[in-house]
CSV table of C-alpha atoms in Angstrom, one decimal:
chain,number,residue,atom,x,y,z
I,1,MET,CA,-4.3,-6.8,-18.6
I,2,LYS,CA,-4.8,-4.3,-21.4
I,3,GLN,CA,-4.4,-1.1,-19.4
I,4,PHE,CA,-2.0,-0.8,-16.5
I,5,ALA,CA,-1.7,2.4,-14.6
I,6,ASP,CA,0.4,2.7,-11.4
I,7,GLU,CA,0.1,6.5,-11.0
I,8,ALA,CA,-2.9,8.9,-11.1
I,9,ILE,CA,-3.5,12.5,-10.2
I,10,ILE,CA,-7.0,13.1,-9.0
I,11,GLU,CA,-9.0,16.1,-7.6
I,12,VAL,CA,-11.4,15.4,-4.7
I,13,THR,CA,-14.1,17.6,-3.2
I,14,SER,CA,-16.3,16.9,-0.2
I,15,GLY,CA,-20.0,18.0,-0.3
I,16,LYS,CA,-21.2,21.4,0.8
I,17,GLY,CA,-23.6,21.6,3.7
I,18,GLY,CA,-27.2,22.6,3.0
I,19,ASN,CA,-28.5,26.0,4.0
I,20,GLY,CA,-30.8,26.5,6.9
I,21,CYS,CA,-34.4,27.5,6.3
I,22,VAL,CA,-36.3,30.6,7.3
I,23,SER,CA,-39.9,29.6,7.8
I,24,PHE,CA,-42.9,30.3,10.1
I,25,ARG,CA,-45.8,28.2,11.2
I,26,ARG,CA,-49.0,29.4,9.5
I,27,GLU,CA,-52.2,27.6,10.5
I,28,LYS,CA,-55.8,28.6,10.8
I,29,TYR,CA,-56.7,29.9,14.3
I,30,ILE,CA,-53.0,30.1,15.2
I,31,PRO,CA,-52.0,33.7,14.6
I,32,MET,CA,-48.5,33.5,16.1
I,33,GLY,CA,-47.1,30.1,15.2
I,34,GLY,CA,-43.5,30.9,15.6
I,35,PRO,CA,-40.4,29.9,13.5
I,36,ASN,CA,-40.2,26.3,12.2
I,37,GLY,CA,-37.3,26.4,9.6
I,38,GLY,CA,-35.3,23.2,9.6
I,39,ASP,CA,-31.5,22.7,9.4
I,40,GLY,CA,-29.6,22.0,6.2
I,41,GLY,CA,-28.2,18.5,5.6
I,42,ARG,CA,-24.6,17.6,6.0
I,43,GLY,CA,-22.4,17.3,2.9
I,44,GLY,CA,-21.0,14.0,1.8
I,45,ASP,CA,-17.5,12.8,2.7
I,46,VAL,CA,-14.6,11.7,0.5
I,47,VAL,CA,-13.8,8.1,1.4
I,48,PHE,CA,-11.1,5.7,0.3
I,49,CYS,CA,-11.3,1.9,0.7
I,50,VAL,CA,-9.4,-1.2,-0.5
I,51,LYS,CA,-10.8,-3.6,-3.1
I,52,ARG,CA,-8.8,-6.8,-3.7
I,53,ASN,CA,-10.3,-7.2,-7.2
I,54,VAL,CA,-9.0,-3.8,-8.3
I,55,LYS,CA,-5.5,-4.3,-9.8
I,56,THR,CA,-4.6,-0.9,-11.3
I,57,LEU,CA,-5.4,2.8,-11.2
I,58,ALA,CA,-6.6,2.9,-14.8
I,59,ASN,CA,-10.2,3.7,-14.1
I,60,ILE,CA,-9.4,6.3,-11.5
I,61,ARG,CA,-6.9,8.0,-13.7
I,62,PHE,CA,-9.4,8.4,-16.5
I,63,LYS,CA,-12.2,9.7,-14.3
I,64,ARG,CA,-9.9,12.1,-12.3
I,65,PHE,CA,-12.6,14.3,-10.6
I,66,PHE,CA,-14.5,12.9,-7.6
I,67,LYS,CA,-17.1,15.1,-5.8
I,68,ALA,CA,-19.3,14.1,-2.9
I,69,GLN,CA,-23.0,15.2,-3.0
I,70,ASN,CA,-24.0,18.4,-1.4
I,71,GLY,CA,-26.4,18.4,1.6
I,72,GLY,CA,-30.0,19.4,1.0
I,73,ASP,CA,-31.5,22.7,2.2
I,74,GLY,CA,-33.7,22.8,5.3
I,75,MET,CA,-37.5,23.2,4.9
I,76,GLY,CA,-40.5,24.4,6.8
I,77,TRP,CA,-42.2,22.4,9.5
I,78,ASN,CA,-38.8,21.7,11.0
I,79,LYS,CA,-37.8,19.4,8.2
I,80,TYR,CA,-34.1,18.8,7.9
I,81,GLY,CA,-32.3,18.7,4.6
I,82,LYS,CA,-31.1,15.4,3.3
I,83,ASP,CA,-27.5,14.5,4.0
I,84,GLY,CA,-25.3,14.3,0.9
I,85,GLU,CA,-24.0,10.9,-0.3
I,86,ASP,CA,-20.3,10.1,0.2
I,87,VAL,CA,-18.0,9.5,-2.7
I,88,VAL,CA,-16.2,6.2,-2.2
I,89,ILE,CA,-13.0,5.7,-4.2
I,90,ALA,CA,-11.9,2.0,-4.4
I,91,LEU,CA,-8.1,1.5,-4.5
I,92,PRO,CA,-6.0,-1.6,-5.1
I,93,PRO,CA,-3.8,-2.9,-2.2
I,94,GLY,CA,-0.4,-1.2,-2.0
I,95,THR,CA,-1.7,2.3,-3.0
I,96,SER,CA,-0.3,5.3,-1.3
I,97,ILE,CA,-2.0,8.7,-1.2
I,98,ARG,CA,0.2,11.9,-1.5
I,99,ASP,CA,-0.4,15.6,-1.8
I,100,ALA,CA,0.1,16.3,-5.5
I,101,GLU,CA,2.1,19.5,-4.9
I,102,THR,CA,4.1,18.8,-1.8
I,103,LYS,CA,4.4,15.0,-2.2
I,104,GLU,CA,3.6,14.6,1.5
I,105,LEU,CA,2.5,11.1,2.3
I,106,ILE,CA,-1.1,11.0,3.6
I,107,LYS,CA,-2.0,7.3,3.7
I,108,GLU,CA,-0.6,3.9,2.6
I,109,PHE,CA,-3.0,1.0,2.1
I,110,THR,CA,-0.8,-2.1,2.9
I,111,THR,CA,-2.6,-4.0,5.6
I,112,GLU,CA,-6.2,-2.7,5.5
I,113,SER,CA,-9.1,-5.1,4.9
I,114,GLU,CA,-12.0,-4.5,2.5
I,115,ASP,CA,-14.4,-3.4,5.3
I,116,GLU,CA,-12.1,-0.6,6.5
I,117,ARG,CA,-12.8,2.9,5.2
I,118,PHE,CA,-10.5,6.0,5.4
I,119,VAL,CA,-12.5,9.2,5.6
I,120,PHE,CA,-10.2,11.7,4.0
I,121,LEU,CA,-12.3,14.9,3.6
I,122,LYS,CA,-15.3,15.7,5.8
I,123,GLY,CA,-18.4,17.2,4.3
I,124,GLY,CA,-19.5,20.7,5.4
I,125,ASN,CA,-22.0,20.9,8.2
I,126,GLY,CA,-25.5,22.1,7.4
I,127,GLY,CA,-26.7,25.5,8.4
I,128,TRP,CA,-29.1,26.1,11.2
I,129,GLY,CA,-32.7,27.0,10.5
I,130,ASN,CA,-34.4,30.0,12.1
I,131,VAL,CA,-35.9,27.8,14.8
I,132,HIS,CA,-32.6,27.9,16.6
I,133,PHE,CA,-32.6,31.7,16.8
I,134,LYS,CA,-35.8,32.2,18.6
I,135,SER,CA,-35.7,33.8,22.1
I,136,SER,CA,-37.9,35.8,24.5
I,137,THR,CA,-36.7,39.0,22.8
I,138,ASN,CA,-36.7,37.7,19.2
I,139,GLN,CA,-39.8,35.5,18.7
I,140,ALA,CA,-39.8,35.8,15.0
I,141,PRO,CA,-36.2,35.5,13.8
I,142,ARG,CA,-35.6,35.9,10.1
I,143,THR,CA,-32.1,34.5,10.3
I,144,ALA,CA,-30.6,31.2,9.2
I,145,ASN,CA,-27.1,30.0,8.6
I,146,LYS,CA,-25.6,29.0,5.3
I,147,GLY,CA,-24.1,25.6,5.0
I,148,GLN,CA,-20.4,25.2,5.4
I,149,PRO,CA,-18.4,24.7,2.2
I,150,GLY,CA,-16.7,21.4,1.3
I,151,GLU,CA,-13.0,20.8,1.1
I,152,TYR,CA,-10.8,20.4,-2.0
I,153,ARG,CA,-7.5,18.6,-2.5
I,154,LYS,CA,-5.4,17.5,-5.4
I,155,LEU,CA,-3.8,14.1,-4.8
I,156,LEU,CA,-1.2,11.9,-6.3
I,157,LEU,CA,-2.0,8.1,-6.1
I,158,GLU,CA,0.9,5.7,-6.5
I,159,LEU,CA,0.5,1.9,-6.7
I,160,SER,CA,3.3,-0.4,-5.5
I,161,ILE,CA,2.3,-4.0,-6.1
I,162,MET,CA,2.1,-6.2,-2.9
I,163,ALA,CA,4.4,-9.2,-3.5
I,164,ASP,CA,6.7,-11.5,-1.5
I,165,ILE,CA,9.5,-12.0,-4.1
I,166,GLY,CA,10.6,-9.6,-6.8
I,167,LEU,CA,12.3,-10.7,-10.0
I,168,VAL,CA,15.2,-8.5,-11.1
I,169,GLY,CA,17.3,-8.8,-14.2
I,170,PHE,CA,18.3,-7.4,-17.6
I,171,PRO,CA,15.9,-7.8,-20.6
I,172,ASN,CA,15.7,-11.4,-22.0
I,173,ALA,CA,17.3,-12.9,-18.9
I,174,GLY,CA,14.4,-15.4,-18.5
I,175,LYS,CA,12.3,-13.7,-15.7
I,176,SER,CA,9.0,-14.2,-17.5
I,177,SER,CA,9.8,-17.8,-18.4
I,178,LEU,CA,10.5,-18.5,-14.7
I,179,LEU,CA,7.2,-16.8,-13.6
I,180,ASP,CA,5.4,-18.9,-16.2
I,181,ALA,CA,7.0,-22.2,-15.0
I,182,PHE,CA,6.4,-21.7,-11.3
I,183,THR,CA,3.1,-19.8,-11.1
I,184,ASN,CA,-0.3,-19.5,-12.7
I,185,ALA,CA,0.7,-16.3,-14.5
I,186,ARG,CA,1.0,-16.3,-18.2
I,187,PRO,CA,3.2,-13.4,-19.2
I,188,LYS,CA,4.2,-12.7,-22.8
I,189,ILE,CA,7.4,-14.7,-23.7
I,190,ALA,CA,9.4,-14.1,-26.9
I,191,PRO,CA,13.0,-14.4,-28.0
I,192,TYR,CA,13.7,-10.7,-28.0
I,193,PRO,CA,14.2,-8.1,-25.3
I,194,PHE,CA,11.5,-6.0,-23.6
I,195,THR,CA,8.6,-8.4,-24.0
I,196,THR,CA,7.6,-7.5,-20.5
I,197,LYS,CA,6.2,-3.9,-20.5
I,198,ILE,CA,4.1,-4.0,-17.4
I,199,PRO,CA,4.5,-5.8,-14.0
I,200,ASN,CA,3.2,-9.3,-13.8
I,201,LEU,CA,2.2,-11.2,-10.7
I,202,GLY,CA,2.2,-15.0,-10.1
I,203,VAL,CA,1.3,-17.2,-7.2
I,204,LEU,CA,3.6,-20.1,-6.2
I,205,ARG,CA,1.8,-22.6,-3.9
I,206,ALA,CA,4.0,-23.1,-0.8
I,207,ASP,CA,1.7,-25.4,1.2
I,208,ASP,CA,-1.9,-25.7,2.2
I,209,GLU,CA,-1.9,-22.4,4.1
I,210,ASN,CA,0.7,-20.2,2.4
I,211,ASP,CA,1.2,-18.8,-1.1
I,212,VAL,CA,4.3,-17.0,-2.4
I,213,ILE,CA,3.4,-14.0,-4.6
I,214,ILE,CA,6.2,-13.3,-7.2
I,215,ALA,CA,6.4,-10.0,-9.1
I,216,ASP,CA,8.1,-9.7,-12.5
I,217,ILE,CA,8.9,-6.2,-13.6
I,218,PRO,CA,10.3,-5.0,-17.0
I,219,GLY,CA,14.0,-5.6,-17.6
I,220,ILE,CA,16.5,-3.1,-16.2
I,221,ILE,CA,19.2,-1.7,-18.4
I,222,GLU,CA,22.4,0.1,-17.4
I,223,GLY,CA,21.5,3.7,-16.5
I,224,ALA,CA,18.0,2.8,-15.4
I,225,SER,CA,18.4,4.7,-12.1
I,226,ASP,CA,19.0,7.8,-14.2
I,227,GLY,CA,15.8,7.2,-16.2
I,228,ALA,CA,16.9,4.9,-19.0
I,229,GLY,CA,14.5,2.2,-20.1
I,230,LEU,CA,11.3,1.0,-18.5
I,231,GLY,CA,12.7,-0.6,-15.4
I,232,ILE,CA,13.2,2.6,-13.3
I,233,ARG,CA,9.5,3.4,-13.6
I,234,PHE,CA,8.5,0.0,-12.2
I,235,LEU,CA,11.3,-0.5,-9.6
I,236,LYS,CA,8.9,0.8,-6.9
I,237,HIS,CA,6.8,-2.4,-7.4
I,238,ILE,CA,9.5,-4.4,-5.7
I,239,SER,CA,10.1,-1.9,-2.9
I,240,ARG,CA,7.7,-3.7,-0.6
I,241,THR,CA,8.8,-7.3,-1.4
I,242,GLN,CA,10.4,-9.4,1.3
I,243,GLY,CA,13.2,-10.7,-0.9
I,244,LEU,CA,14.7,-10.4,-4.4
I,245,LEU,CA,15.4,-13.0,-7.1
I,246,PHE,CA,18.2,-11.9,-9.4
I,247,MET,CA,18.2,-13.5,-12.9
I,248,ILE,CA,21.5,-13.4,-14.9
I,249,ASP,CA,21.8,-14.7,-18.4
I,250,ALA,CA,25.0,-16.8,-18.1
I,251,SER,CA,25.3,-17.0,-21.9
I,252,ASP,CA,25.6,-13.3,-22.3
I,253,GLU,CA,29.1,-11.8,-23.0
I,254,ASN,CA,28.6,-9.3,-20.1
I,255,CYS,CA,27.3,-11.8,-17.6
I,256,LEU,CA,30.3,-11.5,-15.3
I,257,SER,CA,29.6,-7.8,-14.6
I,258,ALA,CA,25.7,-8.2,-14.7
I,259,TYR,CA,25.2,-8.7,-11.0
I,260,LYS,CA,27.3,-5.8,-10.0
I,261,THR,CA,25.5,-3.5,-12.5
I,262,LEU,CA,22.1,-4.6,-11.3
I,263,CYS,CA,23.0,-3.9,-7.7
I,264,SER,CA,24.3,-0.5,-8.7
I,265,GLU,CA,21.1,0.4,-10.4
I,266,LEU,CA,19.0,-0.8,-7.4
I,267,GLU,CA,21.1,1.3,-5.1
I,268,GLY,CA,20.7,4.3,-7.3
I,269,PHE,CA,16.9,4.0,-6.9
I,270,SER,CA,16.8,3.0,-3.2
I,271,LYS,CA,19.4,1.8,-0.8
I,272,ASP,CA,16.6,-0.2,1.0
I,273,LEU,CA,16.4,-2.5,-1.9
I,274,LEU,CA,19.9,-3.7,-1.4
I,275,SER,CA,19.3,-4.6,2.2
I,276,LYS,CA,16.7,-7.2,1.2
I,277,PRO,CA,17.7,-11.0,1.3
I,278,ARG,CA,18.3,-12.4,-2.2
I,279,ILE,CA,18.9,-15.4,-4.4
I,280,VAL,CA,20.9,-15.2,-7.6
I,281,LEU,CA,20.0,-17.5,-10.6
I,282,CYS,CA,22.5,-18.0,-13.4
I,283,ASN,CA,20.1,-18.9,-16.2
I,284,LYS,CA,20.6,-20.6,-19.6
I,285,ILE,CA,23.3,-23.1,-18.5
I,286,ASP,CA,22.2,-25.4,-21.3
I,287,ILE,CA,24.0,-23.1,-23.8
I,288,GLU,CA,27.6,-23.9,-24.5
I,289,GLY,CA,30.0,-22.0,-22.2
I,290,ALA,CA,27.2,-20.8,-19.9
I,291,GLY,CA,27.9,-23.4,-17.2
I,292,GLU,CA,31.5,-22.3,-16.8
I,293,ASN,CA,30.3,-18.7,-16.7
I,294,ALA,CA,27.8,-19.6,-13.9
I,295,GLU,CA,30.6,-21.1,-11.8
I,296,LYS,CA,32.7,-17.9,-12.2
I,297,ILE,CA,29.7,-15.7,-11.3
I,298,ALA,CA,29.1,-17.8,-8.2
I,299,LEU,CA,32.7,-17.6,-7.1
I,300,GLU,CA,32.8,-13.8,-7.6
I,301,ILE,CA,29.6,-13.3,-5.6
I,302,LYS,CA,30.7,-15.5,-2.7
I,303,LYS,CA,33.8,-13.3,-2.2
I,304,SER,CA,31.7,-10.3,-1.2
I,305,GLU,CA,28.4,-12.0,-0.2
I,306,PRO,CA,29.1,-15.4,1.4
I,307,GLY,CA,25.5,-15.7,2.6
I,308,THR,CA,23.9,-15.2,-0.8
I,309,LYS,CA,22.7,-18.4,-2.5
I,310,VAL,CA,23.8,-18.7,-6.2
I,311,LEU,CA,22.1,-21.4,-8.3
I,312,PRO,CA,22.8,-22.5,-11.9
I,313,VAL,CA,19.6,-23.1,-13.8
I,314,SER,CA,18.0,-23.5,-17.2
I,315,VAL,CA,14.4,-22.5,-17.2
I,316,ALA,CA,13.9,-23.5,-20.9
I,317,ALA,CA,15.5,-27.0,-20.3
I,318,HIS,CA,14.0,-27.4,-16.8
I,319,ILE,CA,17.4,-27.9,-15.2
I,320,GLY,CA,17.7,-27.1,-11.5
I,321,MET,CA,14.1,-25.9,-11.2
I,322,ASN,CA,13.4,-27.9,-8.1
I,323,ASP,CA,16.4,-26.4,-6.3
I,324,VAL,CA,15.1,-22.9,-7.2
I,325,ARG,CA,11.7,-23.7,-5.9
I,326,LEU,CA,13.1,-24.9,-2.6
I,327,ALA,CA,15.3,-21.9,-2.3
I,328,ILE,CA,12.4,-19.5,-2.9
I,329,LEU,CA,10.3,-21.3,-0.2
I,330,GLU,CA,13.3,-21.3,2.2
I,331,LEU,CA,13.7,-17.6,1.7
I,332,PHE,CA,10.0,-16.9,2.2
I,333,ASN,CA,9.8,-19.0,5.4
I,334,LYS,CA,12.9,-17.4,6.8
I,335,VAL,CA,11.7,-13.9,6.2
I,336,ASN,CA,8.3,-14.7,7.7
I,337,ALA,CA,9.9,-16.2,10.8
I,338,ASP,CA,12.0,-13.0,11.2
I,339,VAL,CA,8.9,-10.8,10.9
I,340,LYS,CA,6.9,-12.8,13.4
I,341,LYS,CA,9.9,-12.8,15.8
I,342,GLU,CA,10.2,-9.0,15.5
I,343,ALA,CA,6.5,-8.6,16.2
I,344,LEU,CA,6.7,-10.7,19.3
I,345,GLN,CA,9.7,-8.8,20.6
I,346,LYS,CA,7.9,-5.5,20.1
I,347,LYS,CA,4.8,-6.8,21.8
I,348,SER,CA,6.8,-8.1,24.8
I,349,SER,CA,8.8,-4.9,25.1
I,350,SER,CA,5.7,-2.7,25.0
I,351,PHE,CA,4.2,-4.8,27.8
I,352,LEU,CA,7.2,-4.4,30.0
I,353,ASP,CA,7.5,-0.7,29.3
I,354,SER,CA,3.9,-0.3,30.5
I,355,ARG,CA,4.6,-1.9,33.9
I,356,SER,CA,5.1,0.7,36.7
I,357,VAL,CA,7.5,0.1,39.6
I,358,ASP,CA,7.0,1.7,43.0
I,359,GLU,CA,10.2,3.5,43.8
I,360,PHE,CA,9.5,3.1,47.5
I,361,MET,CA,9.1,-0.7,47.2
I,362,GLU,CA,11.8,-2.6,49.0
I,363,GLU,CA,13.7,-5.0,46.8
I,364,GLN,CA,13.8,-8.5,48.2
I,365,THR,CA,16.1,-11.3,47.2
I,366,PRO,CA,16.1,-15.0,48.3
I,367,GLY,CA,18.0,-15.4,51.6
I,368,SER,CA,17.3,-11.9,52.8
I,369,GLU,CA,16.3,-11.1,56.4
I,370,LYS,CA,12.7,-11.6,57.3
I,371,SER,CA,10.4,-8.6,57.3
I,372,GLU,CA,8.3,-7.6,60.3
I,373,PHE,CA,5.3,-9.1,58.7
I,374,ASP,CA,6.7,-12.7,58.5
I,375,SER,CA,5.6,-15.1,61.2
I,376,GLU,CA,8.0,-16.4,63.7
């Protein structure tokens, strides 16, 4: 992906309505034909839609101005002006639309299908022709309405990648190597930090019906929540993930404090990120001393987070990779089951809430006395 853009400021304008026409019927042998000016056409709308094959906001950012077509003016012989064409802006899934000045959220595209359209700005109505103004006292009106103007807005578009699992770690921790080993993604891999400069997506095949989408973002460094490094810019891409996969380089001299630092940076960006279920991987255990460090990291995490799974692994040497795959699928299935359970609970509660109870209805319990309608 040569160009990646996850933010764009655009200006959108709906079309102006066409003007009404002042015209009179003029035919031979018909001295008083009367008015026959047609109405103006309606201006085009500004419409947003989702396209699955669109991955970034690059093309939108470079175009910037989007204007719908104006409506055509009315004509004689009661001919209406042509309606203006809509301007349709295709967005990748996960895009949110905000007001550029107030940052007010207008719309988020997270669950929409490709056939759904969001009409954001309506085009102006066309003006009436003079045929609408005729009356018994004004049989030759020379009045027509102008078309209504279109609307203008300046918008901020923000893209947050839609993924199931987000990879979090310091530079050179092995996130890209893990994505390459488990998925069909082919991110850049090199023995130096910051090889990942844009988010990468990969698909891990779970079964015949489900796929797990894994997102890899640039490495986080200490102070990222204050703007240091590349990670803070792309942390929003894991804000919609269902779970997080922490990667720790167990051979690094600061590995024992790495997990705490990563959690601190995530909390500085958004406290919601820390509430997500997670797995911690201690990578590079094939290097001397890294295996012992991995055990220390696991013991330290278990003290404060007994439910968090910590796994020793070496992506380069393919050690423990099957355990990691099973842990990812287990996390994915658990989260999906919780989501479905919550949806069913909401559905059942909304059904019960909609039931009305007659306050005058007598409550009956088994063994109560017979009512007057019961047969002897």
